[in-house]
């Protein structure tokens, strides 16, 4: 893959950074964050400004351009990819390594005295603005909002903002009506004595109204904001999407409703002025609740004295705890997903030795098998189909320039998932279609031990996910190995494949305690640059655990794997497993065989069924 | 133990909270933090204001008194003790439990509109002031500094502030001269471009000047501040301590020195005005470095624009990484300490069955044996000598009212340590002098498994201690058990037995990464209210670990126990140990036998040597 040549673009950007047409005063640095105006992780093409200016198109990264420098901050998943995609104009800032400066500290170290640092106030989250602005100010610089996005001014062929039709979800899928969700939200607002709540995250808008969209690839969301008052509901959304009779009926737009459930539909672009009007109407002690990750622009629309900011919104927390309808939907989705993967792996086992399967065709085949399943909507993220050295690029996506042919001599890593109308999946399996080396098996087995350590962990109610992260690393650490990414993320229910407020990571972020009904991934790995990558990922449901004792009556929790896809036993060095770990693998495979076997049979996929039965043979310890 | 009756005191306090003699405007609430003006954990009697007003004398707790309420926040170590020591005027706020409000939130929930909340600005750390003040302000209240401490106004028999002689430490103990420490500090100051550094923590002043004191029981520190400039050194200290010829020579007060090493001695009480003068003399961009835990009073003495605040000071971090002289000193101190404990346990084994040993006499005997060792100075904290139900009071200290007789029917927990001129010790052993029940052995063995899991952990360079905390709990969690305290704390070198900036805790505080040379405790436990307490504590040194592989050349670390006291094998259920754990215990006991055995022999303590040999017999797995 050759890097994007950005010399000319950077020159243009540095010109507009000084142009009175766009900036009141010249800015000496311009920050290009990853997100869109909703702080989304996955973004629409029109919002891929950081990728446009730098060439690096991973899901996380922040670019900062000064008159002399262009620097990119990204995390361990993307070190290799970013280095490959960016030209020599760019300096890679490896986040998480000890000597890497923060963006603020770096700016202070390179800027001339009294500099202005510009950023689009709709794109930067308020908490980040605050942190950066404070550091910059204390060093004599200024962070300034630039109304017009400077990347957009030089992006001549920028695509249009998408505006696709909506999907309505009935109670069978959601378990709770949007009216009841509004009632629950208002009761949380009353508890905190706030009068208004601003919904800024796209998945929160979608969840609240039991609607889905397809404005952003992989994430079934649509561009919208909502402002909820104690007696009003305002939905800011563009296009003719509210003309769809199904949507009108779902939202009861034409019914005679109690006024507090009457939805006022307003243009997407009017959110700022409407919010400013709300802000101006407030009396002392009246508060507006926003996420502290909402954009600086929207946060500043409300006078500071009236802002009530929290790291997680009540919608984010309610959304994370899946109800019975959602959990059952997730189970169904994972059964279908496992059927597709059994088909795929059975097919790969036959085709790979012929030398005709590439990373791209394998990914396409996985999508083909998934699309045959009921209620399939789309993939839940770009399939990571990687063999040999490509497997060490943690968030690799095969493109023609890098596409490798699968072979019986290399490890193959497939991290993939789908959106079904009843749930979202995300699963990684690492396979060898020939004979793995002893070293490959050793590394795979350490990763498996970490996977099991998390999956089988029992922990008290109220435990935060980050306290489980080291369990996933312990076996690797013992041998001096590790992996440079977190162990797990929250997973939405036919929503974003990455969602807050819980997760399993060594990074101490403000994660909410795990509780029964939450769904997270468990995905330790090991990566050797230039050689191979290993990751074993299941999506797991937090469930109550039975324990011998019950300290302080707190109760305990553990995980139930929703993903039911065999873990390749050929890759396991059984001698490295404890008896407990061996039993875990055999029990897991027994469950795969029973549950997925029944579904394969029902669907008449008998060859894949034979593959499943072979792959789930119990492991035996050779003495 | 009967609670302190505080009705009259609270009445008096509520009067002064409204008295124009002490407050400009009446305050509706008054905060009484734990610490002194140096944010010390252990404090002099004159600073025990929270204990005076409430009766609760544990090491951690904050009292808040309003016109209607009196509430005490403390953590899991002290729930029982606080409940026992406080009368019905007080509400106990159990920190760490889900439903316990923060102090700020509680104040907001109970105060009438527009209240004033008072606090002594010398006692409250600046970071805590900032946090509370923000929450209170946003709820329409004000946090106000009250110059005169209101507790002192009603504390008629308040003791005098101590002012005891100093001890000088030469290079054999410290490894680095105070001049070289000043040079290193100034180089850190230059790196951060600060002109002044204010030393506010008592152990940091003591460490910097290689001096020790005894103003505070258990902590070999003295009341002082220091202000270090690039060319000046000011030491704020009272009494005639600078008249001591040994101190004068140590600090070279009478020598002709380069001016930048000339120490100006000033009165302790003049720090505020001197610092205000420093603050007033600054030009733009000139900064004063303080800990963000320094008092609000001192922090505010420097104009905000000139403050440079960090969670940990360069002295705190340098002090935590012990050099070879300090490590060797710590080793010597732990050998002597183990000799004393072998003597004690041998004595207890003979005496307990007679029914003549109480918690207090056992603690006294432990001190007696320790005081026989070379360079013994004092205990490093109040000995926790507890049997049966008293063992469940995590930071119990025996007093005549609670004193129990040790018996062959109850578990005995001894958590004790000493200050020797060459190092500080802190060790907990849990013993049974009769036959422990199967349940007691089971719980003890889970705690031991946790202790071993931390002690034997291998982890990458740069790992923070909090990532190891769950290792200590995993075996307990599996059975639904847990303990409500952290797993480890930093330990000073002939300094405070609790010190930052590292530790092992589930609480995510801003701990610095572990590095070779740091010394922490490893002390998981299990406590059953009303029945017994179990804790197994070693002090351990962070050392490089040899591993099979070396990911990204980061290197790995592990721990070496400095504490070498047998762990009672009678309490271990061997069937619950893995082979690796069994080997750990046997290797540990082998080392105790070799190292401590040699010293017992050298000291002619042959009966204790026989006890040691018996107690370090290898464990054998009964099939």
mmCIF file of C-alpha atoms in Angstrom, chain B residues 193-475:
data_model
loop_
_atom_site.group_PDB
_atom_site.id
_atom_site.type_symbol
_atom_site.label_atom_id
_atom_site.label_comp_id
_atom_site.label_asym_id
_atom_site.label_seq_id
_atom_site.Cartn_x
_atom_site.Cartn_y
_atom_site.Cartn_z
ATOM 1 C CA UNK B 193 10.776 25.407 33.404
ATOM 2 C CA UNK B 194 9.776 26.175 36.990
ATOM 3 C CA UNK B 195 11.771 28.534 39.186
ATOM 4 C CA UNK B 196 10.580 27.472 42.621
ATOM 5 C CA UNK B 197 9.596 24.233 44.272
ATOM 6 C CA UNK B 198 7.622 24.118 47.523
ATOM 7 C CA UNK B 199 8.148 21.025 49.661
ATOM 8 C CA UNK B 200 5.030 20.583 51.783
ATOM 9 C CA UNK B 201 4.873 16.857 52.670
ATOM 10 C CA UNK B 202 6.797 16.086 55.860
ATOM 11 C CA UNK B 203 8.409 12.915 54.487
ATOM 12 C CA UNK B 204 9.582 14.824 51.413
ATOM 13 C CA UNK B 205 11.322 17.446 53.570
ATOM 14 C CA UNK B 206 12.923 14.665 55.652
ATOM 15 C CA UNK B 207 14.037 12.698 52.580
ATOM 16 C CA UNK B 208 15.416 15.745 50.764
ATOM 17 C CA UNK B 209 17.671 16.820 53.639
ATOM 18 C CA UNK B 210 18.546 13.275 54.839
ATOM 19 C CA UNK B 211 17.127 14.187 58.244
ATOM 20 C CA UNK B 212 14.644 12.349 60.420
ATOM 21 C CA UNK B 213 12.571 13.450 63.413
ATOM 22 C CA UNK B 214 9.955 12.192 65.818
ATOM 23 C CA UNK B 215 7.312 14.908 65.860
ATOM 24 C CA UNK B 216 4.698 12.432 64.643
ATOM 25 C CA UNK B 217 4.397 9.013 66.261
ATOM 26 C CA UNK B 218 5.502 6.142 63.985
ATOM 27 C CA UNK B 219 6.605 8.467 61.153
ATOM 28 C CA UNK B 220 10.194 9.680 61.574
ATOM 29 C CA UNK B 221 9.403 13.183 60.350
ATOM 30 C CA UNK B 222 9.463 16.705 61.741
ATOM 31 C CA UNK B 223 7.301 19.777 61.168
ATOM 32 C CA UNK B 224 8.925 21.795 58.425
ATOM 33 C CA UNK B 225 8.462 23.188 54.946
ATOM 34 C CA UNK B 226 11.084 23.947 52.347
ATOM 35 C CA UNK B 227 11.126 26.293 49.383
ATOM 36 C CA UNK B 228 13.788 25.493 46.808
ATOM 37 C CA UNK B 229 14.789 28.063 44.217
ATOM 38 C CA UNK B 230 17.385 27.679 41.512
ATOM 39 C CA UNK B 231 19.881 29.487 43.759
ATOM 40 C CA UNK B 232 18.298 29.421 47.202
ATOM 41 C CA UNK B 233 17.216 26.885 49.785
ATOM 42 C CA UNK B 234 14.815 27.938 52.525
ATOM 43 C CA UNK B 235 13.981 25.572 55.360
ATOM 44 C CA UNK B 236 11.051 26.550 57.594
ATOM 45 C CA UNK B 237 11.444 24.861 60.954
ATOM 46 C CA UNK B 238 10.842 25.773 64.596
ATOM 47 C CA UNK B 239 12.605 25.243 67.909
ATOM 48 C CA UNK B 240 16.269 25.036 68.717
ATOM 49 C CA UNK B 241 16.754 22.023 66.458
ATOM 50 C CA UNK B 242 19.135 23.943 64.253
ATOM 51 C CA UNK B 243 21.367 24.546 67.291
ATOM 52 C CA UNK B 244 22.369 20.846 67.378
ATOM 53 C CA UNK B 245 26.030 20.695 66.202
ATOM 54 C CA UNK B 246 25.422 17.387 64.361
ATOM 55 C CA UNK B 247 22.581 18.954 62.408
ATOM 56 C CA UNK B 248 24.606 22.115 61.720
ATOM 57 C CA UNK B 249 27.439 20.024 60.360
ATOM 58 C CA UNK B 250 25.129 17.771 58.349
ATOM 59 C CA UNK B 251 23.496 20.772 56.682
ATOM 60 C CA UNK B 252 26.851 22.607 56.515
ATOM 61 C CA UNK B 253 25.220 25.646 58.080
ATOM 62 C CA UNK B 254 28.545 27.035 59.290
ATOM 63 C CA UNK B 255 30.626 26.221 56.213
ATOM 64 C CA UNK B 256 31.521 28.527 53.393
ATOM 65 C CA UNK B 257 29.344 27.063 50.687
ATOM 66 C CA UNK B 258 28.483 28.011 47.160
ATOM 67 C CA UNK B 259 25.482 30.332 47.633
ATOM 68 C CA UNK B 260 23.109 27.920 45.860
ATOM 69 C CA UNK B 261 23.653 25.334 48.620
ATOM 70 C CA UNK B 262 23.453 27.759 51.539
ATOM 71 C CA UNK B 263 20.380 26.864 53.598
ATOM 72 C CA UNK B 264 18.405 29.782 55.038
ATOM 73 C CA UNK B 265 16.580 28.654 58.171
ATOM 74 C CA UNK B 266 13.278 30.441 58.843
ATOM 75 C CA UNK B 267 10.430 30.066 61.341
ATOM 76 C CA UNK B 268 7.867 27.362 60.498
ATOM 77 C CA UNK B 269 5.022 29.851 60.751
ATOM 78 C CA UNK B 270 6.515 32.242 58.197
ATOM 79 C CA UNK B 271 5.954 29.958 55.182
ATOM 80 C CA UNK B 272 2.738 31.664 54.088
ATOM 81 C CA UNK B 273 4.116 35.201 54.035
ATOM 82 C CA UNK B 274 7.394 34.070 52.459
ATOM 83 C CA UNK B 275 5.521 32.209 49.763
ATOM 84 C CA UNK B 276 3.277 35.192 49.152
ATOM 85 C CA UNK B 277 6.433 37.270 48.720
ATOM 86 C CA UNK B 278 7.811 34.723 46.240
ATOM 87 C CA UNK B 279 4.474 34.793 44.387
ATOM 88 C CA UNK B 280 4.493 38.598 44.252
ATOM 89 C CA UNK B 281 8.034 38.667 42.832
ATOM 90 C CA UNK B 282 7.286 36.524 39.786
ATOM 91 C CA UNK B 283 7.325 37.692 36.185
ATOM 92 C CA UNK B 284 5.071 36.144 33.546
ATOM 93 C CA UNK B 285 6.073 32.566 32.626
ATOM 94 C CA UNK B 286 7.835 32.073 35.978
ATOM 95 C CA UNK B 287 6.268 29.166 37.797
ATOM 96 C CA UNK B 288 6.080 27.721 41.298
ATOM 97 C CA UNK B 289 5.794 23.929 41.527
ATOM 98 C CA UNK B 290 3.532 22.484 44.212
ATOM 99 C CA UNK B 291 1.838 19.165 44.756
ATOM 100 C CA UNK B 292 -1.860 19.426 43.896
ATOM 101 C CA UNK B 293 -2.367 17.957 47.352
ATOM 102 C CA UNK B 294 -0.610 20.883 49.042
ATOM 103 C CA UNK B 295 -2.926 22.904 51.248
ATOM 104 C CA UNK B 296 -5.333 25.352 49.672
ATOM 105 C CA UNK B 297 -3.759 28.074 51.822
ATOM 106 C CA UNK B 298 -0.245 27.590 50.400
ATOM 107 C CA UNK B 299 -1.452 26.987 46.865
ATOM 108 C CA UNK B 300 -3.456 30.205 46.923
ATOM 109 C CA UNK B 301 -0.415 32.095 48.197
ATOM 110 C CA UNK B 302 0.890 31.784 44.636
ATOM 111 C CA UNK B 303 -1.194 33.599 42.004
ATOM 112 C CA UNK B 304 -2.997 31.077 39.827
ATOM 113 C CA UNK B 305 -1.104 32.008 36.676
ATOM 114 C CA UNK B 306 2.176 31.082 38.349
ATOM 115 C CA UNK B 307 1.092 27.770 39.867
ATOM 116 C CA UNK B 308 2.494 24.549 38.436
ATOM 117 C CA UNK B 309 0.624 21.687 40.131
ATOM 118 C CA UNK B 310 1.234 17.958 39.686
ATOM 119 C CA UNK B 311 -0.278 14.968 41.482
ATOM 120 C CA UNK B 312 3.160 13.718 42.447
ATOM 121 C CA UNK B 313 6.238 15.814 43.033
ATOM 122 C CA UNK B 314 9.662 14.861 41.627
ATOM 123 C CA UNK B 315 10.752 14.258 45.235
ATOM 124 C CA UNK B 316 7.886 11.823 45.800
ATOM 125 C CA UNK B 317 8.847 9.861 42.684
ATOM 126 C CA UNK B 318 12.618 9.909 43.367
ATOM 127 C CA UNK B 319 11.987 8.851 46.984
ATOM 128 C CA UNK B 320 9.932 5.841 45.844
ATOM 129 C CA UNK B 321 12.720 4.330 43.743
ATOM 130 C CA UNK B 322 15.180 3.049 46.338
ATOM 131 C CA UNK B 323 18.888 3.095 45.528
ATOM 132 C CA UNK B 324 21.273 0.261 46.433
ATOM 133 C CA UNK B 325 22.121 1.696 49.896
ATOM 134 C CA UNK B 326 18.438 2.023 50.714
ATOM 135 C CA UNK B 327 17.541 -1.428 49.347
ATOM 136 C CA UNK B 328 20.340 -3.060 51.297
ATOM 137 C CA UNK B 329 19.195 -1.174 54.398
ATOM 138 C CA UNK B 330 15.646 -2.382 53.876
ATOM 139 C CA UNK B 331 16.934 -5.951 53.557
ATOM 140 C CA UNK B 332 18.874 -5.650 56.839
ATOM 141 C CA UNK B 333 15.853 -4.149 58.596
ATOM 142 C CA UNK B 334 13.628 -7.002 57.409
ATOM 143 C CA UNK B 335 16.091 -9.647 58.594
ATOM 144 C CA UNK B 336 16.138 -8.085 62.069
ATOM 145 C CA UNK B 337 12.376 -7.765 62.033
ATOM 146 C CA UNK B 338 11.973 -11.439 61.128
ATOM 147 C CA UNK B 339 14.273 -12.419 64.004
ATOM 148 C CA UNK B 340 12.019 -10.501 66.405
ATOM 149 C CA UNK B 341 8.894 -12.157 65.004
ATOM 150 C CA UNK B 342 10.376 -15.676 65.174
ATOM 151 C CA UNK B 343 11.103 -14.971 68.846
ATOM 152 C CA UNK B 344 7.568 -13.667 69.322
ATOM 153 C CA UNK B 345 5.746 -16.545 67.621
ATOM 154 C CA UNK B 346 7.900 -19.102 69.433
ATOM 155 C CA UNK B 347 7.004 -17.367 72.708
ATOM 156 C CA UNK B 348 3.296 -17.160 71.800
ATOM 157 C CA UNK B 349 3.172 -20.841 70.904
ATOM 158 C CA UNK B 350 4.297 -21.674 74.447
ATOM 159 C CA UNK B 351 2.350 -18.993 76.319
ATOM 160 C CA UNK B 352 -1.022 -18.804 74.570
ATOM 161 C CA UNK B 353 -2.216 -22.243 75.794
ATOM 162 C CA UNK B 354 -1.704 -20.998 79.381
ATOM 163 C CA UNK B 355 -4.360 -18.311 78.792
ATOM 164 C CA UNK B 356 -2.143 -15.495 80.036
ATOM 165 C CA UNK B 357 -1.448 -13.603 76.836
ATOM 166 C CA UNK B 358 -3.701 -10.760 75.742
ATOM 167 C CA UNK B 359 -3.732 -8.731 72.570
ATOM 168 C CA UNK B 360 -1.965 -5.933 74.434
ATOM 169 C CA UNK B 361 0.713 -8.108 76.048
ATOM 170 C CA UNK B 362 1.370 -9.822 72.720
ATOM 171 C CA UNK B 363 1.822 -6.416 71.046
ATOM 172 C CA UNK B 364 4.108 -5.307 73.879
ATOM 173 C CA UNK B 365 6.148 -8.483 73.551
ATOM 174 C CA UNK B 366 6.507 -7.900 69.807
ATOM 175 C CA UNK B 367 7.818 -4.400 70.519
ATOM 176 C CA UNK B 368 10.170 -5.766 73.179
ATOM 177 C CA UNK B 369 11.711 -8.262 70.754
ATOM 178 C CA UNK B 370 12.025 -5.623 68.037
ATOM 179 C CA UNK B 371 13.624 -3.121 70.398
ATOM 180 C CA UNK B 372 16.411 -5.652 71.042
ATOM 181 C CA UNK B 373 17.490 -5.328 67.417
ATOM 182 C CA UNK B 374 20.248 -2.980 66.253
ATOM 183 C CA UNK B 375 19.278 0.530 65.104
ATOM 184 C CA UNK B 376 15.665 0.061 66.289
ATOM 185 C CA UNK B 377 14.018 3.484 66.546
ATOM 186 C CA UNK B 378 10.294 2.967 67.148
ATOM 187 C CA UNK B 379 7.298 1.112 65.738
ATOM 188 C CA UNK B 380 6.233 2.096 62.230
ATOM 189 C CA UNK B 381 2.514 2.114 63.131
ATOM 190 C CA UNK B 382 0.228 1.120 66.013
ATOM 191 C CA UNK B 383 0.435 -2.656 66.257
ATOM 192 C CA UNK B 384 -2.730 -4.429 65.140
ATOM 193 C CA UNK B 385 -2.856 -7.308 67.584
ATOM 194 C CA UNK B 386 -6.272 -8.890 67.288
ATOM 195 C CA UNK B 387 -7.829 -12.223 68.054
ATOM 196 C CA UNK B 388 -11.180 -13.731 67.108
ATOM 197 C CA UNK B 389 -13.821 -11.136 66.203
ATOM 198 C CA UNK B 390 -11.393 -8.254 66.789
ATOM 199 C CA UNK B 391 -9.474 -9.512 63.765
ATOM 200 C CA UNK B 392 -12.367 -8.439 61.555
ATOM 201 C CA UNK B 393 -11.797 -4.787 62.536
ATOM 202 C CA UNK B 394 -9.295 -4.145 59.804
ATOM 203 C CA UNK B 395 -7.270 -1.367 61.490
ATOM 204 C CA UNK B 396 -7.921 -2.506 65.057
ATOM 205 C CA UNK B 397 -5.665 -1.356 67.886
ATOM 206 C CA UNK B 398 -6.118 -3.152 71.206
ATOM 207 C CA UNK B 399 -7.184 -0.966 74.129
ATOM 208 C CA UNK B 400 -8.090 -2.154 77.646
ATOM 209 C CA UNK B 401 -11.844 -2.044 76.896
ATOM 210 C CA UNK B 402 -11.560 -4.391 73.921
ATOM 211 C CA UNK B 403 -8.503 -6.392 74.949
ATOM 212 C CA UNK B 404 -9.072 -10.132 74.392
ATOM 213 C CA UNK B 405 -7.053 -13.045 75.661
ATOM 214 C CA UNK B 406 -5.391 -15.125 72.956
ATOM 215 C CA UNK B 407 -6.592 -18.724 72.978
ATOM 216 C CA UNK B 408 -6.144 -21.999 71.179
ATOM 217 C CA UNK B 409 -9.678 -21.607 69.803
ATOM 218 C CA UNK B 410 -9.359 -18.380 67.840
ATOM 219 C CA UNK B 411 -7.396 -17.000 64.930
ATOM 220 C CA UNK B 412 -4.786 -14.397 65.867
ATOM 221 C CA UNK B 413 -3.853 -11.617 63.440
ATOM 222 C CA UNK B 414 -0.729 -9.524 64.012
ATOM 223 C CA UNK B 415 0.004 -6.601 61.696
ATOM 224 C CA UNK B 416 3.076 -4.783 62.945
ATOM 225 C CA UNK B 417 6.270 -3.124 61.886
ATOM 226 C CA UNK B 418 9.146 -1.003 63.028
ATOM 227 C CA UNK B 419 11.395 1.863 62.090
ATOM 228 C CA UNK B 420 15.063 0.907 62.105
ATOM 229 C CA UNK B 421 17.688 3.428 61.155
ATOM 230 C CA UNK B 422 18.292 1.323 58.030
ATOM 231 C CA UNK B 423 14.698 0.678 56.994
ATOM 232 C CA UNK B 424 10.972 0.412 57.657
ATOM 233 C CA UNK B 425 9.046 -2.861 58.063
ATOM 234 C CA UNK B 426 5.375 -3.825 57.887
ATOM 235 C CA UNK B 427 4.330 -7.460 58.139
ATOM 236 C CA UNK B 428 1.091 -9.315 58.856
ATOM 237 C CA UNK B 429 0.824 -12.934 59.896
ATOM 238 C CA UNK B 430 -2.346 -14.805 60.834
ATOM 239 C CA UNK B 431 -1.836 -17.706 63.233
ATOM 240 C CA UNK B 432 -3.816 -20.380 64.991
ATOM 241 C CA UNK B 433 -2.356 -21.796 68.213
ATOM 242 C CA UNK B 434 -4.826 -24.692 68.330
ATOM 243 C CA UNK B 435 -6.588 -26.482 65.504
ATOM 244 C CA UNK B 436 -8.138 -24.244 62.833
ATOM 245 C CA UNK B 437 -11.503 -25.239 61.368
ATOM 246 C CA UNK B 438 -11.765 -26.411 57.760
ATOM 247 C CA UNK B 439 -13.548 -23.136 56.913
ATOM 248 C CA UNK B 440 -10.826 -21.004 58.493
ATOM 249 C CA UNK B 441 -8.190 -22.939 56.541
ATOM 250 C CA UNK B 442 -10.202 -22.584 53.342
ATOM 251 C CA UNK B 443 -10.431 -18.794 53.713
ATOM 252 C CA UNK B 444 -6.759 -18.520 54.718
ATOM 253 C CA UNK B 445 -5.744 -20.508 51.665
ATOM 254 C CA UNK B 446 -7.724 -18.240 49.295
ATOM 255 C CA UNK B 447 -5.959 -15.235 50.836
ATOM 256 C CA UNK B 448 -2.609 -16.998 50.452
ATOM 257 C CA UNK B 449 -3.376 -17.766 46.796
ATOM 258 C CA UNK B 450 -4.057 -14.055 46.272
ATOM 259 C CA UNK B 451 -0.851 -13.113 48.069
ATOM 260 C CA UNK B 452 1.158 -15.482 45.874
ATOM 261 C CA UNK B 453 -0.627 -14.343 42.689
ATOM 262 C CA UNK B 454 0.647 -10.793 43.268
ATOM 263 C CA UNK B 455 4.054 -11.734 44.653
ATOM 264 C CA UNK B 456 4.841 -14.090 41.761
ATOM 265 C CA UNK B 457 3.225 -11.937 39.065
ATOM 266 C CA UNK B 458 5.348 -11.077 36.057
ATOM 267 C CA UNK B 459 4.313 -7.910 34.256
ATOM 268 C CA UNK B 460 5.747 -5.514 31.670
ATOM 269 C CA UNK B 461 7.844 -2.520 32.604
ATOM 270 C CA UNK B 462 5.576 0.497 32.865
ATOM 271 C CA UNK B 463 2.652 -1.396 34.388
ATOM 272 C CA UNK B 464 0.759 0.494 37.050
ATOM 273 C CA UNK B 465 0.154 -1.265 40.340
ATOM 274 C CA UNK B 466 -3.629 -1.057 40.133
ATOM 275 C CA UNK B 467 -3.540 -3.498 37.217
ATOM 276 C CA UNK B 468 -2.311 -6.200 39.625
ATOM 277 C CA UNK B 469 -5.000 -5.751 42.260
ATOM 278 C CA UNK B 470 -7.475 -8.274 40.839
ATOM 279 C CA UNK B 471 -4.812 -11.012 40.920
ATOM 280 C CA UNK B 472 -4.994 -10.806 44.713
ATOM 281 C CA UNK B 473 -8.781 -11.237 44.700
ATOM 282 C CA UNK B 474 -9.377 -13.860 42.031
ATOM 283 C CA UNK B 475 -9.341 -16.919 44.326
#
